CSV table of C-alpha atoms and ligand atoms in Angstrom, one decimal:
chain,number,residue,atom,x,y,z
C,1,UNK,CA,8.4,2.5,-25.9
C,2,UNK,CA,7.5,4.9,-23.2
C,3,UNK,CA,9.1,5.9,-20.0
C,4,UNK,CA,8.3,7.6,-16.6
C,5,UNK,CA,10.8,9.3,-14.4
C,6,UNK,CA,10.1,9.4,-10.6
C,7,UNK,CA,8.9,12.3,-8.9
C,8,UNK,CA,10.8,14.6,-6.4
C,9,UNK,CA,9.0,14.3,-3.2
C,10,UNK,CA,8.7,10.9,-1.4
C,11,UNK,CA,5.6,10.5,0.6
C,12,UNK,CA,5.7,7.7,3.4
C,13,UNK,CA,3.5,6.6,6.2
C,14,UNK,CA,5.2,5.8,9.5
C,15,UNK,CA,3.6,3.9,12.2
C,16,UNK,CA,4.3,4.4,15.7
C,17,UNK,CA,2.8,2.5,18.7
C,18,UNK,CA,1.2,4.5,21.5
C,19,UNK,CA,1.6,3.3,25.1
C,20,UNK,CA,-1.4,4.9,26.8
C,21,UNK,CA,-2.2,4.2,30.5
C,22,UNK,CA,-5.6,2.4,31.0
C,23,UNK,CA,-7.3,5.9,31.8
C,24,UNK,CA,-5.6,7.4,28.5
C,25,UNK,CA,-6.8,4.2,26.5
C,26,UNK,CA,-10.3,4.6,27.8
C,27,UNK,CA,-10.5,8.3,26.6
C,28,UNK,CA,-9.1,7.4,23.2
C,29,UNK,CA,-11.6,4.6,22.9
C,30,UNK,CA,-14.5,7.0,23.9
C,31,UNK,CA,-13.2,9.5,21.3
C,32,UNK,CA,-13.1,7.1,18.4
C,33,UNK,CA,-16.5,5.8,19.4
C,34,UNK,CA,-18.0,9.4,19.5
C,35,UNK,CA,-16.4,10.4,16.1
C,36,UNK,CA,-17.7,7.3,14.5
C,37,UNK,CA,-21.0,7.8,15.7
C,38,UNK,CA,-21.0,11.2,14.4
C,39,UNK,CA,-19.6,9.9,11.0
C,40,UNK,CA,-22.6,7.5,10.8
C,41,UNK,CA,-24.9,10.4,11.3
C,42,UNK,CA,-23.3,12.5,8.8
C,43,UNK,CA,-23.2,9.6,6.3
C,44,UNK,CA,-26.8,9.1,6.8
C,45,UNK,CA,-27.6,12.9,6.3
C,46,UNK,CA,-25.5,12.8,3.1
C,47,UNK,CA,-27.4,9.7,1.9
C,48,UNK,CA,-30.7,11.4,2.5
C,49,UNK,CA,-30.0,14.5,0.9
C,50,UNK,CA,-27.7,13.1,-1.9
C,51,UNK,CA,-25.2,15.7,-1.0
C,52,UNK,CA,-21.5,14.4,-1.0
C,53,UNK,CA,-19.5,17.5,-1.1
C,54,UNK,CA,-17.4,18.6,1.9
C,55,UNK,CA,-18.4,22.3,1.5
C,56,UNK,CA,-22.2,21.5,1.3
C,57,UNK,CA,-22.2,18.8,3.9
C,58,UNK,CA,-20.4,21.0,6.4
C,59,UNK,CA,-23.5,23.4,6.2
C,60,UNK,CA,-25.9,20.7,6.9
C,61,UNK,CA,-24.0,18.8,9.5
C,62,UNK,CA,-21.3,20.8,11.2
C,63,UNK,CA,-23.3,22.5,14.1
C,64,UNK,CA,-25.2,19.3,14.8
C,65,UNK,CA,-22.3,17.0,15.1
C,66,UNK,CA,-20.2,19.3,17.2
C,67,UNK,CA,-23.2,19.9,19.7
C,68,UNK,CA,-24.5,16.4,19.8
C,69,UNK,CA,-21.3,14.4,20.0
C,70,UNK,CA,-19.1,16.9,21.9
C,71,UNK,CA,-16.6,17.3,19.2
C,72,UNK,CA,-14.0,20.1,18.8
C,73,UNK,CA,-14.2,22.1,15.7
C,74,UNK,CA,-11.3,20.4,13.8
C,75,UNK,CA,-12.6,17.0,14.8
C,76,UNK,CA,-16.0,17.7,13.5
C,77,UNK,CA,-14.5,18.9,10.1
C,78,UNK,CA,-12.4,15.9,10.0
C,79,UNK,CA,-15.5,13.8,10.6
C,80,UNK,CA,-17.2,15.4,7.6
C,81,UNK,CA,-14.2,15.0,5.4
C,82,UNK,CA,-13.9,11.4,6.4
C,83,UNK,CA,-17.5,10.8,5.3
C,84,UNK,CA,-16.9,12.6,1.9
C,85,UNK,CA,-13.9,10.6,1.4
C,86,UNK,CA,-15.6,7.3,2.0
C,87,UNK,CA,-18.3,8.3,-0.5
C,88,UNK,CA,-15.9,9.3,-3.1
C,89,UNK,CA,-14.2,6.0,-2.8
C,90,UNK,CA,-17.4,4.2,-3.0
C,91,UNK,CA,-18.5,6.2,-6.1
C,92,UNK,CA,-15.3,5.5,-7.7
C,93,UNK,CA,-15.7,1.8,-7.1
C,94,UNK,CA,-19.2,1.9,-8.5
C,95,UNK,CA,-18.1,3.9,-11.5
C,96,UNK,CA,-15.0,1.5,-12.0
C,97,UNK,CA,-17.4,-1.5,-12.0
C,98,UNK,CA,-15.6,-3.0,-9.0
C,99,UNK,CA,-19.0,-3.8,-7.3
C,100,UNK,CA,-20.5,-5.4,-10.4
C,101,UNK,CA,-22.8,-4.0,-13.0
C,102,UNK,CA,-25.9,-1.8,-12.4
C,103,UNK,CA,-28.6,-3.9,-11.0
C,104,UNK,CA,-26.4,-6.7,-9.8
C,105,UNK,CA,-27.2,-7.8,-6.1
C,106,UNK,CA,-23.8,-6.6,-4.7
C,107,UNK,CA,-24.1,-3.2,-6.4
C,108,UNK,CA,-27.7,-2.8,-5.4
C,109,UNK,CA,-26.8,-3.5,-1.6
C,110,UNK,CA,-24.0,-1.0,-1.9
C,111,UNK,CA,-26.2,1.8,-3.3
C,112,UNK,CA,-29.2,1.1,-1.0
C,113,UNK,CA,-27.9,2.3,2.3
C,114,UNK,CA,-25.4,5.1,3.7
C,115,UNK,CA,-21.7,4.2,4.3
C,116,UNK,CA,-21.1,3.2,7.7
C,117,UNK,CA,-18.1,3.3,10.1
C,118,UNK,CA,-17.0,0.7,12.8
C,119,UNK,CA,-17.0,2.1,16.3
C,120,UNK,CA,-13.2,2.0,16.4
C,121,UNK,CA,-12.6,3.1,12.8
C,122,UNK,CA,-9.5,5.2,12.2
C,123,UNK,CA,-9.7,9.1,12.7
C,124,UNK,CA,-7.4,11.7,11.1
C,125,UNK,CA,-5.8,14.2,13.4
C,126,UNK,CA,-4.1,17.5,12.3
C,127,UNK,CA,-1.6,19.6,14.2
C,128,UNK,CA,-4.3,21.6,16.0
C,129,UNK,CA,-5.5,18.4,17.6
C,130,UNK,CA,-2.3,16.4,17.8
C,131,UNK,CA,1.2,17.6,18.8
C,132,UNK,CA,4.4,15.7,19.0
C,133,UNK,CA,7.1,15.9,21.6
C,134,UNK,CA,9.9,14.0,19.8
C,135,UNK,CA,12.5,14.4,22.5
C,136,UNK,CA,10.2,13.1,25.4
C,137,UNK,CA,8.5,10.6,22.9
C,138,UNK,CA,5.0,11.8,23.9
C,139,UNK,CA,2.1,13.2,22.0
C,140,UNK,CA,-0.6,15.6,23.4
C,141,UNK,CA,-3.9,14.6,21.7
C,142,UNK,CA,-7.3,15.9,21.7
C,143,UNK,CA,-10.2,13.6,23.0
C,144,UNK,CA,-13.9,14.1,23.9
C,145,UNK,CA,-12.8,14.1,27.6
C,146,UNK,CA,-10.3,16.9,27.0
C,147,UNK,CA,-6.8,17.1,25.9
C,148,UNK,CA,-4.5,14.1,26.9
C,149,UNK,CA,-0.9,15.1,27.5
C,150,UNK,CA,2.2,13.0,27.8
C,151,UNK,CA,0.9,9.9,25.9
C,152,UNK,CA,3.9,7.8,25.3
C,153,UNK,CA,4.9,6.2,21.9
C,154,UNK,CA,7.5,4.0,20.5
C,155,UNK,CA,8.7,2.9,17.1
C,156,UNK,CA,11.9,1.9,15.5
C,157,UNK,CA,14.9,4.1,15.6
C,158,UNK,CA,14.9,4.8,11.9
C,159,UNK,CA,11.2,5.6,11.9
C,160,UNK,CA,11.4,7.9,14.9
C,161,UNK,CA,14.4,9.9,13.2
C,162,UNK,CA,12.4,10.3,10.0
C,163,UNK,CA,9.3,11.4,11.9
C,164,UNK,CA,11.4,14.0,14.0
C,165,UNK,CA,12.8,15.3,10.8
C,166,UNK,CA,10.1,15.3,8.0
C,167,UNK,CA,6.6,14.7,9.6
C,168,UNK,CA,4.1,16.7,7.7
C,169,UNK,CA,0.3,17.1,7.6
C,170,UNK,CA,-2.3,14.6,9.1
C,171,UNK,CA,-1.8,11.5,11.2
C,172,UNK,CA,-4.6,8.7,11.6
C,173,UNK,CA,-5.4,7.3,15.1
C,174,UNK,CA,-5.8,3.6,14.6
C,175,UNK,CA,-6.9,0.9,17.1
C,176,UNK,CA,-6.0,-2.6,16.3
C,177,UNK,CA,-6.3,-5.8,18.3
C,178,UNK,CA,-6.6,-3.6,21.4
C,179,UNK,CA,-3.5,-1.8,20.6
C,180,UNK,CA,-3.0,2.0,19.7
C,181,UNK,CA,-1.2,3.3,16.8
C,182,UNK,CA,-0.6,6.7,15.0
C,183,UNK,CA,0.0,6.5,11.3
C,184,UNK,CA,1.9,9.6,10.4
C,185,UNK,CA,2.6,11.0,7.0
C,186,UNK,CA,6.3,12.2,6.3
C,187,UNK,CA,7.5,13.8,3.2
C,188,UNK,CA,11.2,13.2,2.3
C,189,UNK,CA,12.8,15.4,-0.4
C,190,UNK,CA,14.5,12.8,-2.6
C,191,UNK,CA,18.3,13.3,-3.6
C,192,UNK,CA,18.5,14.3,-7.2
C,193,UNK,CA,19.3,11.1,-9.3
C,194,UNK,CA,22.7,11.0,-10.6
C,195,UNK,CA,22.9,10.2,-14.4
C,196,UNK,CA,23.2,6.4,-14.2
C,197,UNK,CA,25.9,4.3,-15.8
C,198,UNK,CA,23.7,1.6,-17.2
C,199,UNK,CA,20.7,-0.1,-15.6
C,200,UNK,CA,19.9,-2.9,-13.3
C,201,UNK,CA,16.8,-4.6,-14.8
C,202,UNK,CA,14.4,-6.2,-12.4
C,203,UNK,CA,12.0,-8.9,-13.5
C,204,UNK,CA,9.1,-9.6,-11.0
C,205,UNK,CA,7.6,-13.1,-11.0
C,206,UNK,CA,6.0,-15.7,-9.0
C,207,UNK,CA,8.3,-18.6,-8.7
C,208,UNK,CA,11.1,-16.0,-8.3
C,209,UNK,CA,9.7,-12.8,-6.8
C,210,UNK,CA,12.5,-10.7,-8.2
C,211,UNK,CA,15.4,-11.4,-10.7
C,212,UNK,CA,18.0,-9.0,-11.8
C,213,UNK,CA,19.9,-8.6,-15.0
C,214,UNK,CA,22.9,-9.6,-13.0
C,215,UNK,CA,21.4,-13.0,-12.6
C,216,UNK,CA,20.4,-12.7,-8.7
C,217,UNK,CA,17.1,-14.5,-8.2
C,218,UNK,CA,15.1,-14.0,-5.0
C,219,UNK,CA,13.1,-17.1,-4.7
C,220,UNK,CA,9.5,-17.1,-3.7
C,221,UNK,CA,9.5,-20.7,-2.4
C,222,UNK,CA,9.7,-19.9,1.3
C,223,UNK,CA,7.1,-17.2,0.8
C,224,UNK,CA,4.8,-19.2,-1.2
C,225,UNK,CA,5.1,-22.1,1.3
C,226,UNK,CA,4.0,-19.8,4.1
C,227,UNK,CA,1.2,-18.4,1.9
C,228,UNK,CA,-0.3,-21.9,1.3
C,229,UNK,CA,0.1,-22.9,5.1
C,230,UNK,CA,-1.9,-19.8,5.9
C,231,UNK,CA,-4.4,-20.4,3.3
C,232,UNK,CA,-5.1,-23.9,4.6
C,233,UNK,CA,-5.5,-22.7,8.2
C,234,UNK,CA,-7.7,-20.0,6.9
C,235,UNK,CA,-10.0,-22.3,5.1
C,236,UNK,CA,-10.2,-24.4,8.4
C,237,UNK,CA,-11.1,-21.4,10.4
C,238,UNK,CA,-13.6,-20.1,7.9
C,239,UNK,CA,-15.5,-23.4,8.1
C,240,UNK,CA,-15.8,-22.9,11.9
C,241,UNK,CA,-17.3,-19.4,11.6
C,242,UNK,CA,-17.2,-18.8,15.4
C,243,UNK,CA,-16.5,-15.5,16.7
C,244,UNK,CA,-13.2,-16.5,18.0
C,245,UNK,CA,-12.3,-18.2,14.8
C,246,UNK,CA,-13.1,-15.0,13.0
C,247,UNK,CA,-10.8,-13.0,15.4
C,248,UNK,CA,-8.0,-15.5,14.8
C,249,UNK,CA,-8.6,-15.3,11.2
C,250,UNK,CA,-8.2,-11.5,11.2
C,251,UNK,CA,-4.9,-11.7,13.0
C,252,UNK,CA,-3.6,-14.4,10.8
C,253,UNK,CA,-4.4,-12.1,7.7
C,254,UNK,CA,-2.5,-9.3,9.3
C,255,UNK,CA,0.5,-11.5,10.1
C,256,UNK,CA,0.6,-12.6,6.6
C,257,UNK,CA,0.6,-9.2,5.1
C,258,UNK,CA,3.2,-8.0,7.6
C,259,UNK,CA,5.3,-10.9,6.5
C,260,UNK,CA,5.0,-10.0,2.8
C,261,UNK,CA,5.7,-6.3,3.4
C,262,UNK,CA,8.8,-7.3,5.5
C,263,UNK,CA,9.9,-9.6,2.6
C,264,UNK,CA,9.4,-6.8,0.1
C,265,UNK,CA,11.3,-4.4,2.1
C,266,UNK,CA,14.4,-6.7,2.2
C,267,UNK,CA,14.2,-7.4,-1.5
C,268,UNK,CA,13.7,-3.7,-2.3
C,269,UNK,CA,16.6,-2.8,-0.1
C,270,UNK,CA,18.9,-5.3,-1.7
C,271,UNK,CA,18.2,-4.2,-5.3
C,272,UNK,CA,18.6,-0.6,-4.4
C,273,UNK,CA,21.8,-1.2,-2.5
C,274,UNK,CA,23.3,-2.9,-5.6
C,275,UNK,CA,22.2,-0.3,-8.0
C,276,UNK,CA,23.6,2.4,-5.8
C,277,UNK,CA,26.9,0.6,-5.3
C,278,UNK,CA,27.6,0.2,-8.9
C,279,UNK,CA,26.3,3.7,-10.0
C,280,UNK,CA,23.4,2.2,-12.0
C,281,UNK,CA,19.7,3.1,-12.4
C,282,UNK,CA,17.0,0.6,-11.8
C,283,UNK,CA,14.6,-0.4,-14.6
C,284,UNK,CA,11.2,-1.9,-13.8
C,285,UNK,CA,8.4,-3.1,-15.7
C,286,UNK,CA,5.3,-1.0,-15.7
C,287,UNK,CA,3.5,-2.2,-12.8
C,288,UNK,CA,0.1,-2.0,-14.4
C,289,UNK,CA,1.2,-4.3,-17.1
C,290,UNK,CA,2.3,-7.1,-14.9
C,291,UNK,CA,-1.3,-8.5,-13.9
C,292,UNK,CA,-2.4,-8.1,-17.5
C,293,UNK,CA,0.4,-9.9,-18.8
C,294,UNK,CA,0.5,-12.9,-16.5
C,295,UNK,CA,-2.3,-15.3,-17.3
C,296,UNK,CA,-2.1,-18.3,-15.1
C,297,UNK,CA,-4.0,-21.2,-13.9
C,298,UNK,CA,-6.2,-20.4,-11.0
C,299,UNK,CA,-4.2,-21.7,-7.9
C,300,UNK,CA,-1.3,-19.8,-9.1
C,301,UNK,CA,-3.4,-16.6,-9.8
C,302,UNK,CA,-4.4,-16.5,-6.1
C,303,UNK,CA,-0.8,-16.5,-5.2
C,304,UNK,CA,-0.1,-13.7,-7.6
C,305,UNK,CA,-2.9,-11.4,-6.5
C,306,UNK,CA,-2.1,-12.1,-3.0
C,307,UNK,CA,1.4,-11.3,-3.5
C,308,UNK,CA,1.9,-7.5,-3.7
C,309,UNK,CA,3.9,-6.7,-6.9
C,310,UNK,CA,2.6,-3.1,-6.5
C,311,UNK,CA,3.9,-2.9,-3.0
C,312,UNK,CA,7.4,-4.3,-4.1
C,313,UNK,CA,7.6,-1.9,-6.9
C,314,UNK,CA,6.7,1.0,-4.5
C,315,UNK,CA,9.3,0.1,-2.0
C,316,UNK,CA,12.0,-0.1,-4.8
C,317,UNK,CA,10.7,3.4,-6.0
C,318,UNK,CA,10.9,5.3,-2.6
C,319,UNK,CA,14.1,3.6,-1.5
C,320,UNK,CA,15.7,4.5,-4.8
C,321,UNK,CA,14.5,7.9,-4.6
C,322,UNK,CA,16.0,8.5,-1.1
C,323,UNK,CA,19.3,7.0,-2.3
C,324,UNK,CA,19.4,9.1,-5.4
C,325,UNK,CA,19.2,6.2,-7.6
C,326,UNK,CA,17.3,6.7,-10.9
C,327,UNK,CA,14.2,4.5,-11.6
C,328,UNK,CA,12.6,4.0,-15.0
C,329,UNK,CA,9.6,2.1,-16.0
C,330,UNK,CA,9.6,0.2,-19.2
C,331,UNK,CA,7.0,-1.2,-21.6
C,332,UNK,CA,6.7,-4.8,-20.4
C,333,UNK,CA,5.6,-6.4,-23.7
C,334,UNK,CA,7.5,-9.4,-24.9
C,335,UNK,CA,10.3,-9.1,-22.3
C,336,UNK,CA,10.0,-12.9,-21.7
C,337,UNK,CA,9.9,-13.9,-25.3
C,338,UNK,CA,12.6,-11.7,-26.7
C,339,UNK,CA,16.2,-12.8,-26.9
C,340,UNK,CA,18.4,-10.4,-24.9
C,341,UNK,CA,21.4,-11.2,-27.1
C,342,UNK,CA,20.0,-10.8,-30.7
C,343,UNK,CA,16.6,-9.2,-30.2
C,344,UNK,CA,14.6,-12.1,-31.8
C,345,UNK,CA,11.1,-12.4,-30.5
C,346,UNK,CA,9.4,-15.8,-30.6
C,347,UNK,CA,7.0,-17.7,-28.3
C,348,UNK,CA,9.0,-20.8,-29.0
C,349,UNK,CA,12.0,-19.2,-27.5
C,350,UNK,CA,10.4,-20.2,-24.1
C,351,UNK,CA,10.2,-24.1,-24.1
C,352,UNK,CA,9.2,-24.1,-20.5
C,353,UNK,CA,8.5,-21.6,-17.6
C,354,UNK,CA,12.3,-21.7,-16.5
C,355,UNK,CA,14.2,-21.8,-19.8
C,356,UNK,CA,15.0,-19.3,-22.4
C,357,UNK,CA,16.6,-20.7,-25.6
C,358,UNK,CA,16.7,-18.6,-28.6
C,359,UNK,CA,15.5,-20.3,-31.8
C,360,UNK,CA,17.6,-17.7,-33.9
C,361,UNK,CA,21.0,-17.5,-32.4
C,362,UNK,CA,21.1,-20.3,-29.9
C,363,UNK,CA,21.5,-18.1,-26.8
C,364,UNK,CA,20.3,-19.9,-23.6
C,365,UNK,CA,19.7,-18.4,-20.1
C,366,UNK,CA,17.4,-18.7,-17.3
C,367,UNK,CA,14.2,-17.3,-18.5
C,368,UNK,CA,13.8,-14.7,-15.8
C,369,UNK,CA,17.4,-13.5,-16.1
C,370,UNK,CA,16.7,-13.0,-19.9
C,371,UNK,CA,13.8,-11.0,-19.3
C,372,UNK,CA,15.5,-8.9,-16.7
C,373,UNK,CA,18.3,-8.1,-19.3
C,374,UNK,CA,15.7,-7.0,-21.7
C,375,UNK,CA,14.3,-4.8,-19.0
C,376,UNK,CA,17.7,-3.4,-18.3
C,377,UNK,CA,18.4,-2.5,-22.1
C,378,UNK,CA,15.0,-0.9,-22.4
C,379,UNK,CA,15.8,1.1,-19.4
C,380,UNK,CA,19.0,2.4,-21.1
C,381,UNK,CA,17.2,3.1,-24.4
C,382,UNK,CA,14.3,4.7,-22.6
C,383,UNK,CA,16.8,7.0,-20.4
C,384,UNK,CA,18.7,8.0,-23.5
C,385,UNK,CA,15.6,9.0,-25.3
C,386,UNK,CA,13.9,11.0,-22.5
C,387,UNK,CA,17.3,12.8,-21.7
C,388,UNK,CA,18.3,13.4,-25.3
C,389,UNK,CA,17.1,17.1,-25.2
P,401,ZN,ZN1,18.9,-14.9,-30.0
């Protein structure tokens, strides 16, 4: 068994919505257009010269993009860095085999041309080209047409408070569906976790998204129904393939992702609140293990991959860190086949998806609850082992 304890700084991204006047919006749009044309030029240069390192690329491209596109020094540097990052991602994907084997059509296509950026692709801003006036709820932001002052922004009270207290580093300027946003990074120091009195085990699944060792099950029924509805609509729209259908499709996809994120937030919050209230830590299965462990028929697999376990785990992780609740990750093997009473492991302990019934001691329980109890006790053992010294 192995364990991993959470780190001590929590990084989050907070989104605020900008409320630019029509003139301000036009200046922002012209700016994104310019930086992305510049990025495409740098990407082509990098591709031509097979030069993908920030430092080298700056030598080749910096003066040209500054002069040709009217960019400020920082903006030019961000453009070059953005291109390097895009190539690094591409190369990692190629190395990881995510675009197929060498020689496969998809891979050949990806390797044959420079990376490219949409006219309104997001652009990073640092503190020299973007400043925040939290009291007035405005930002001052560099554009190709000069510095825009007093651009209003809005967001949830919780986010605005976090932003004012903990914002650090870069923010991305993002345009989506004709709306403008800033994605700002914040760093929240976590409360040192108190020594937990026992662990709340959490089993992540499909029929039930999250089941705790206390026996609380969060059903995925409503969610899965929404997903199926969306998928049916998606298929109809895809068949149409018109421009407006494509646009609608894109909007639906975002709506679905937002819905999933909202649900994950709610579930994560309930779990963390319960652990905090009872002085326990939280034990989760190793997230990497989940996809490997679950082998399913195809229709279900779509749901699983669409559903973001990773996101739910991440939400639990940072909410727990902020509340000073310890989180421990445990080895996920056989949590569903092991008896949480006597420890007996047998595939036949699971006569069907929902039932656990021990062939050795006769203990019976809902299968997910039994698994969550195993996760909880592995968390306890793991904590004891890692804190023995
Ligand atoms: Zn048993």
